[in-house]
mmCIF file of C-alpha atoms in Angstrom:
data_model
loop_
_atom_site.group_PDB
_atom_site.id
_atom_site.type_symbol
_atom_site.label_atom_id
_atom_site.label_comp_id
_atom_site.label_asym_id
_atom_site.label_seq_id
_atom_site.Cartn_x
_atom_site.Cartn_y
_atom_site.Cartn_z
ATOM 1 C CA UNK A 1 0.000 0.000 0.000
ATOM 2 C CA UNK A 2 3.096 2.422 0.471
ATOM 3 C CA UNK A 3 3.975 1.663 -3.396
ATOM 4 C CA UNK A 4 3.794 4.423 -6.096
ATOM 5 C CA UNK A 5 3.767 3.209 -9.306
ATOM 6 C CA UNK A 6 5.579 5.339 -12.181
ATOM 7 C CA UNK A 7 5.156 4.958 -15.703
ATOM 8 C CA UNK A 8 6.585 4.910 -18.842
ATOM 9 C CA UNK A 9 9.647 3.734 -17.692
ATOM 10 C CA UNK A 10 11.424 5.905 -20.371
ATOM 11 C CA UNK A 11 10.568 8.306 -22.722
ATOM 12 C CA UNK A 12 11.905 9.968 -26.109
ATOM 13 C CA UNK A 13 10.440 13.042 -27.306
ATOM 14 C CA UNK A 14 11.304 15.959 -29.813
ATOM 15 C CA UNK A 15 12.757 19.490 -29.294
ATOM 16 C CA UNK A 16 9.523 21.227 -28.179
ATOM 17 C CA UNK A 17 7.355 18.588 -27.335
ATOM 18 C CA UNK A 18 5.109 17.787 -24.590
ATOM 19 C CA UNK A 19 6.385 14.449 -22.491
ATOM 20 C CA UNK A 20 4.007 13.520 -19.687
ATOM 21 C CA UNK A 21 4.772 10.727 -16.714
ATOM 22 C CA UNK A 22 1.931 9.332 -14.969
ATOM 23 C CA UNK A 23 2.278 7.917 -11.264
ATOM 24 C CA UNK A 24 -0.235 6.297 -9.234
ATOM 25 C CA UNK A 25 -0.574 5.654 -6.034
ATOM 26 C CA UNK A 26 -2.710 3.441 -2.816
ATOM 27 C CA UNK A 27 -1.657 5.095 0.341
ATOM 28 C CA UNK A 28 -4.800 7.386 0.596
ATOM 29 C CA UNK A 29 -3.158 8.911 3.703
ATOM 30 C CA UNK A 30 -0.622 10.512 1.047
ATOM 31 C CA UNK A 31 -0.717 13.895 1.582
ATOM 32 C CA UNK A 32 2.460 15.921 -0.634
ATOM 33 C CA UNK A 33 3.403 14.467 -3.824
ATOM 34 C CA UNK A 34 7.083 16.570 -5.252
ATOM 35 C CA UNK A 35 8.303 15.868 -8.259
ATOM 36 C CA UNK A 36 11.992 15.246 -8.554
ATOM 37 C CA UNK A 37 15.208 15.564 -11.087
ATOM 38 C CA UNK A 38 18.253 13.684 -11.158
ATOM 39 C CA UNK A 39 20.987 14.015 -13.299
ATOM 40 C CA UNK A 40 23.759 11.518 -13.597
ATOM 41 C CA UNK A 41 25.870 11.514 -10.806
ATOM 42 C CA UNK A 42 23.593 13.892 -9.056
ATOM 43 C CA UNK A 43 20.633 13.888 -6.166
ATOM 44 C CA UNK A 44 17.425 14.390 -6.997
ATOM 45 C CA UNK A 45 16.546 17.820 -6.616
ATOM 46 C CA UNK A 46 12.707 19.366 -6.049
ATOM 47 C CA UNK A 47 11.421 20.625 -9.349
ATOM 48 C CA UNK A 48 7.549 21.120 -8.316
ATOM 49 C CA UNK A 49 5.277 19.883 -5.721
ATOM 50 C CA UNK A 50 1.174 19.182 -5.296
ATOM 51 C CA UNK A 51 -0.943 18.732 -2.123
ATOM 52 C CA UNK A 52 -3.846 16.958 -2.959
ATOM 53 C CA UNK A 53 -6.187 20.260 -2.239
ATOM 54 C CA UNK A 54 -5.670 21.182 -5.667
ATOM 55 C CA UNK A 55 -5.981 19.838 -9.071
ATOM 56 C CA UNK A 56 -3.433 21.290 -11.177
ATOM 57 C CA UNK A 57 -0.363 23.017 -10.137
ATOM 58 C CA UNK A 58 2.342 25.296 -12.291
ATOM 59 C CA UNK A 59 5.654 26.642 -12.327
ATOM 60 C CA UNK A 60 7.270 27.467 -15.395
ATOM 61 C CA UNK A 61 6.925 25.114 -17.760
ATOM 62 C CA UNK A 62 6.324 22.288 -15.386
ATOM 63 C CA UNK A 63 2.899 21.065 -14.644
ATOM 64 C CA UNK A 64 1.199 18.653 -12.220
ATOM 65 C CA UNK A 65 -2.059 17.440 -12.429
ATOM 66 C CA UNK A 66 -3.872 15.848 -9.569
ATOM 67 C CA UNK A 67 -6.888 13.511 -9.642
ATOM 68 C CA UNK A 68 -7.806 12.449 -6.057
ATOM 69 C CA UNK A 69 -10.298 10.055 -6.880
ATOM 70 C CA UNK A 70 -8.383 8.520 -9.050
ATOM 71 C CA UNK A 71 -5.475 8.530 -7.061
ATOM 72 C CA UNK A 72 -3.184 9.502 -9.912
ATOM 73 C CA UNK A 73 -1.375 12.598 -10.508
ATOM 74 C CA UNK A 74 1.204 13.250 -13.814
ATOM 75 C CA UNK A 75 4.209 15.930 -14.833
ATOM 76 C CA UNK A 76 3.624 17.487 -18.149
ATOM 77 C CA UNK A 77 7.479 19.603 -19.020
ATOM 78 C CA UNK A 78 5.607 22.117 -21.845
ATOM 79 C CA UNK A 79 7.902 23.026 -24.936
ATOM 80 C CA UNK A 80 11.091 20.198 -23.857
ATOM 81 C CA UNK A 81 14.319 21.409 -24.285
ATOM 82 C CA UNK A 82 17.388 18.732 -24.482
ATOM 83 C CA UNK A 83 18.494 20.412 -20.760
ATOM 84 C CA UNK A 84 15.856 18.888 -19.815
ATOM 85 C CA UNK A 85 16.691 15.126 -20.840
ATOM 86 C CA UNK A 86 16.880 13.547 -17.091
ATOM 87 C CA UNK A 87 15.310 10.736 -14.895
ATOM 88 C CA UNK A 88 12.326 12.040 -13.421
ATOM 89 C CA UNK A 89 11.130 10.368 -9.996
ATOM 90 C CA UNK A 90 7.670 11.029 -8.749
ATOM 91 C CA UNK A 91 6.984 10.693 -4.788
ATOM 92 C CA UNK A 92 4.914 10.428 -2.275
ATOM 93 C CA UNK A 93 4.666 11.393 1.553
ATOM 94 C CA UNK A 94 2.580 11.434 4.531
ATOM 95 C CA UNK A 95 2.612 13.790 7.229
ATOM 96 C CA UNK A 96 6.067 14.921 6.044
ATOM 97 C CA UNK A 97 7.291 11.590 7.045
ATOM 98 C CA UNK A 98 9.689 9.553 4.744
ATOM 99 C CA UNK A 99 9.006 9.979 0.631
ATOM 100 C CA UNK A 100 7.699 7.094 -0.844
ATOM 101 C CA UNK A 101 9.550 7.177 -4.487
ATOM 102 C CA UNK A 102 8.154 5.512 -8.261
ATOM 103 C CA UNK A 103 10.760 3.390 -10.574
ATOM 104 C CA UNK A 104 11.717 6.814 -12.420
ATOM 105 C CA UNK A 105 11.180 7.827 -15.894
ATOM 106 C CA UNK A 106 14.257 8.061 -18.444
ATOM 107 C CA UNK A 107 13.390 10.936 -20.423
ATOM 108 C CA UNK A 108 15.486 11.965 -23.561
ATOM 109 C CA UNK A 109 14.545 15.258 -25.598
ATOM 110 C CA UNK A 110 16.083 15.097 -28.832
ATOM 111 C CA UNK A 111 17.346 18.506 -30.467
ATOM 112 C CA UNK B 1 22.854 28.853 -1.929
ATOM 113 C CA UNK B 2 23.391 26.478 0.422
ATOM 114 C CA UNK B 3 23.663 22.831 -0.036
ATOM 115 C CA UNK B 4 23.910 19.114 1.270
ATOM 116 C CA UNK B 5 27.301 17.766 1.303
ATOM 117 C CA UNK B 6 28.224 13.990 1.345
ATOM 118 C CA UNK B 7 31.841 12.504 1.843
ATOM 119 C CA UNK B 8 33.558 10.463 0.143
ATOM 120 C CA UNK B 9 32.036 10.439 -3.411
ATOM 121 C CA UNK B 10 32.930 6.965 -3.688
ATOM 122 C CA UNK B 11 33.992 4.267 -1.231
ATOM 123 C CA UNK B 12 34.684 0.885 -1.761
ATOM 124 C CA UNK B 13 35.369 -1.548 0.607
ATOM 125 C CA UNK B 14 35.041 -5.226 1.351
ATOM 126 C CA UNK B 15 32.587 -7.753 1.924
ATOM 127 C CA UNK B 16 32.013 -7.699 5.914
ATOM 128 C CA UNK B 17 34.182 -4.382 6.450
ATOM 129 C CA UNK B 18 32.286 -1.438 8.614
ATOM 130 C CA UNK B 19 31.900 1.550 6.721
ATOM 131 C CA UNK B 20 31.035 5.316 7.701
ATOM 132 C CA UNK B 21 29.387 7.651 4.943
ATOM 133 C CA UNK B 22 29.263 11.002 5.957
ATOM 134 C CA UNK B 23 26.697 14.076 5.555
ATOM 135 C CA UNK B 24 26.629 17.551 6.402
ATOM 136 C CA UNK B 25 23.146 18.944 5.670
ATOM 137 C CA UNK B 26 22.241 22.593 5.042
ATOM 138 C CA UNK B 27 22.749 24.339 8.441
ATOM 139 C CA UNK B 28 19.494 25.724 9.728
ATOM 140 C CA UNK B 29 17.707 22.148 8.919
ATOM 141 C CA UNK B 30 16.091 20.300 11.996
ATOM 142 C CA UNK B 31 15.358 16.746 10.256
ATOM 143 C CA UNK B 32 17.915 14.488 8.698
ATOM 144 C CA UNK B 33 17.401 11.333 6.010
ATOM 145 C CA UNK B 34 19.273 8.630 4.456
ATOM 146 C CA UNK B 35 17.892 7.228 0.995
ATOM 147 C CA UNK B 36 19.379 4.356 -1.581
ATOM 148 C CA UNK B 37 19.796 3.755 -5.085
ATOM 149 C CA UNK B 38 20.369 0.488 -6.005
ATOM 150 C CA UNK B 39 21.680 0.735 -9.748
ATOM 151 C CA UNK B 40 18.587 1.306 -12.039
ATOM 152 C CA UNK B 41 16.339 1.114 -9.167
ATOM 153 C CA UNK B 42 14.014 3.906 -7.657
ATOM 154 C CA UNK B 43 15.309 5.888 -4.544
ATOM 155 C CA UNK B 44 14.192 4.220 -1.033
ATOM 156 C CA UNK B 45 13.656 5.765 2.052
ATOM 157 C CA UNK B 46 16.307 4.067 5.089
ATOM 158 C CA UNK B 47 15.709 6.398 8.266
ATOM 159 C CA UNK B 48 14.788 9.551 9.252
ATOM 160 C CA UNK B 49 16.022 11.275 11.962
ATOM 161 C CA UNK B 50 15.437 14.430 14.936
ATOM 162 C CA UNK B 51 15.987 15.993 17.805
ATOM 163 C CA UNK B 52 19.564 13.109 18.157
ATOM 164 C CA UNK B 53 17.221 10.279 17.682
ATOM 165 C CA UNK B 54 15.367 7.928 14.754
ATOM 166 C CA UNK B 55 12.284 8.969 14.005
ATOM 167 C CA UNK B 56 11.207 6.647 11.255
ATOM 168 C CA UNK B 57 13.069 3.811 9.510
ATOM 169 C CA UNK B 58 12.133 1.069 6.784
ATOM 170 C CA UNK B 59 12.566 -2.392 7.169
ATOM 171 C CA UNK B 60 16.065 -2.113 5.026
ATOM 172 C CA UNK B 61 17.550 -0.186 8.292
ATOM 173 C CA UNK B 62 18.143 -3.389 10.294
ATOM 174 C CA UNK B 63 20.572 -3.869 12.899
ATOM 175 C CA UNK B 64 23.199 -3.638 10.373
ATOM 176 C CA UNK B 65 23.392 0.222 10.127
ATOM 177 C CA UNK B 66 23.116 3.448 12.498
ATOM 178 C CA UNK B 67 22.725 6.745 12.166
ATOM 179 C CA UNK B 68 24.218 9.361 14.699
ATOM 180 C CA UNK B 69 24.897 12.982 14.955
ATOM 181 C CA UNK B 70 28.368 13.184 16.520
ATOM 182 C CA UNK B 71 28.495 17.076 16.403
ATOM 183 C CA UNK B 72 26.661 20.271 15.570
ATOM 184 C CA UNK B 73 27.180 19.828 11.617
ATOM 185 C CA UNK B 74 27.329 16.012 10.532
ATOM 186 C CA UNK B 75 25.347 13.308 10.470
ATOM 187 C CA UNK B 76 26.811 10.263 9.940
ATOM 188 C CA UNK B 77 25.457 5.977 8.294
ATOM 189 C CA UNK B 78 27.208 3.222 9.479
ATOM 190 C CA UNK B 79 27.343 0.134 8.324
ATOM 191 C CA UNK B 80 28.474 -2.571 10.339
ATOM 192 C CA UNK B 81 29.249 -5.400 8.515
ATOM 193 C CA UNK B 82 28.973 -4.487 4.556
ATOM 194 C CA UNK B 83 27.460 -7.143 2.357
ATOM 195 C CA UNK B 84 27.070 -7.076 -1.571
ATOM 196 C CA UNK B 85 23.708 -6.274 -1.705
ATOM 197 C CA UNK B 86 24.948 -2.800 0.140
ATOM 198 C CA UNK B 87 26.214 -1.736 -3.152
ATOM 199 C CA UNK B 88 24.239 1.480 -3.807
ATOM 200 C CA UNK B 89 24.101 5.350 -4.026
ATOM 201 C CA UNK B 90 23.681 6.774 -0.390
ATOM 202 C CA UNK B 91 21.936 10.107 -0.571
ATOM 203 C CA UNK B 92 22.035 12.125 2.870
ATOM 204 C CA UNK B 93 18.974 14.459 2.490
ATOM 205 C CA UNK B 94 17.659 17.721 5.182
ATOM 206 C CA UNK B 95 14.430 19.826 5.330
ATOM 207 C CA UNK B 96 13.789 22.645 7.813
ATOM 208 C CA UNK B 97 10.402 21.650 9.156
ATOM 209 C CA UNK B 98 9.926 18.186 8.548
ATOM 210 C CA UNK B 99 6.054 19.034 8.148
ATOM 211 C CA UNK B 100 4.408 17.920 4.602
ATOM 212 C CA UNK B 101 4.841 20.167 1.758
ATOM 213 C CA UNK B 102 8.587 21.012 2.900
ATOM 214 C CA UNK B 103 11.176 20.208 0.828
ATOM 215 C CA UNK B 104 13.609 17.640 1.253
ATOM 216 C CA UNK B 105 16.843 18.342 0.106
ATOM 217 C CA UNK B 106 19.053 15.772 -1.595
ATOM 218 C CA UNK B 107 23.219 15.962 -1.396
ATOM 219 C CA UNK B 108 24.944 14.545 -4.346
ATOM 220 C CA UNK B 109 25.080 10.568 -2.636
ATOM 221 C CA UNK B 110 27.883 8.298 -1.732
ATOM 222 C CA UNK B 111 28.355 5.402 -4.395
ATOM 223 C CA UNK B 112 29.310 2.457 -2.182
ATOM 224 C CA UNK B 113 30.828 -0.545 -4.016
ATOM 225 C CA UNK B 114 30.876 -3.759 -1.728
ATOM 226 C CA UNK B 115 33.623 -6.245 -3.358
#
């Protein structure tokens, strides 16, 4: 029940184009789902973060959208850049207690 | 701005040998984690730790490895007795509040090669 499933497990797009990673998740006690980046030979770092209040959340050209009842929320990355080729983890928490993490997308943005 | 710091970069030891992977985590944080990577495998949550004790740990974090704060900056992992399945990237990580919606902050990990 403390899994968070993470798909596709990689993903090539084009210059410009719209990828989108889908997690999912059981744990309705889940209460902040971030978002995070990881470059080889890096941590993962925060890129953006949802409570499960709202449905959609923005910064830049990252997205999240949130469906409670559903218990799925995604990342769309508007207009890719190749920068922005990285493995993407999705997480989950509870009470700001340990994050729960997904398998990690691959993602590759071709020039 | 500031930043998470783990030492060494790399260790590798042998099969049964203790290790000691060191953290120091941005200065004004309160709460203190250890994660893993396992090669190709999604980040996993080992302890969590406040106020000089554990707070939370998963059922990895066995009797095998400890956490402690031996001063006012770092925050150390120790693993006993090091077995193969050890091999991983150790990532220290530190958040101010420890509440949800705070941030947890990642240093760059420890790769830890078991021979």
């Amino acid at each position: 029940q403390q899994q968070v499933k993470q798909s596709p497990q990689s993903l090539i797009v084009q210059k410009g184009g719209i990828p989108i990673i889908n997690c999912a998740y059981e744990n309705t006690a889940f209460d902040y789902f971030p978002w995070y980046q990881q470059f080889p030979g890096k941590g993962p770092a925060l890129l953006i973060a949802i409570r499960p209040d709202v449905s959609e959340k923005k910064e830049g050209r990252f997205t999240i959208s949130f469906n409670k009842s559903a218990k799925q929320f995604s990342l769309h990355i508007m207009d890719s850049q190749p920068g922005d080729s990285a493995t993407y983890f999705c997480a989950a928490s509870d009470r700001g207690s340990r994050l729960t993490f997904g398998e990690g997308t691959q993602l590759t943005v071709n020039p | 701005e500031p930043e998470v710091t783990q030492t060494p970069s790399h260790q590798v030891t042998q099969m049964g040998q203790e290790v000691i992977l060191r953290c120091v985590p941005i200065s004004n944080h309160l709460y203190f984690y250890w994660y893993r990577q396992i090669l190709g495998q999604k980040v996993e949550f080992l302890v969590s730790f406040y106020n000089n004790e554990i707070s939370e740990k998963s059922e990895i974090f066995d009797d095998q490895f400890s956490v402690e704060r031996p001063d006012g900056s770092n925050f150390t992992l120790k693993i006993r007795s090091t077995k193969l399945e050890d091999s991983a990237m150790y990532f220290c990580a530190s958040s101010a509040l420890g509440t949800f919606s705070d941030t947890q902050y990642f240093g760059p990990g420890t790769r830890l090669t078991v021979l």
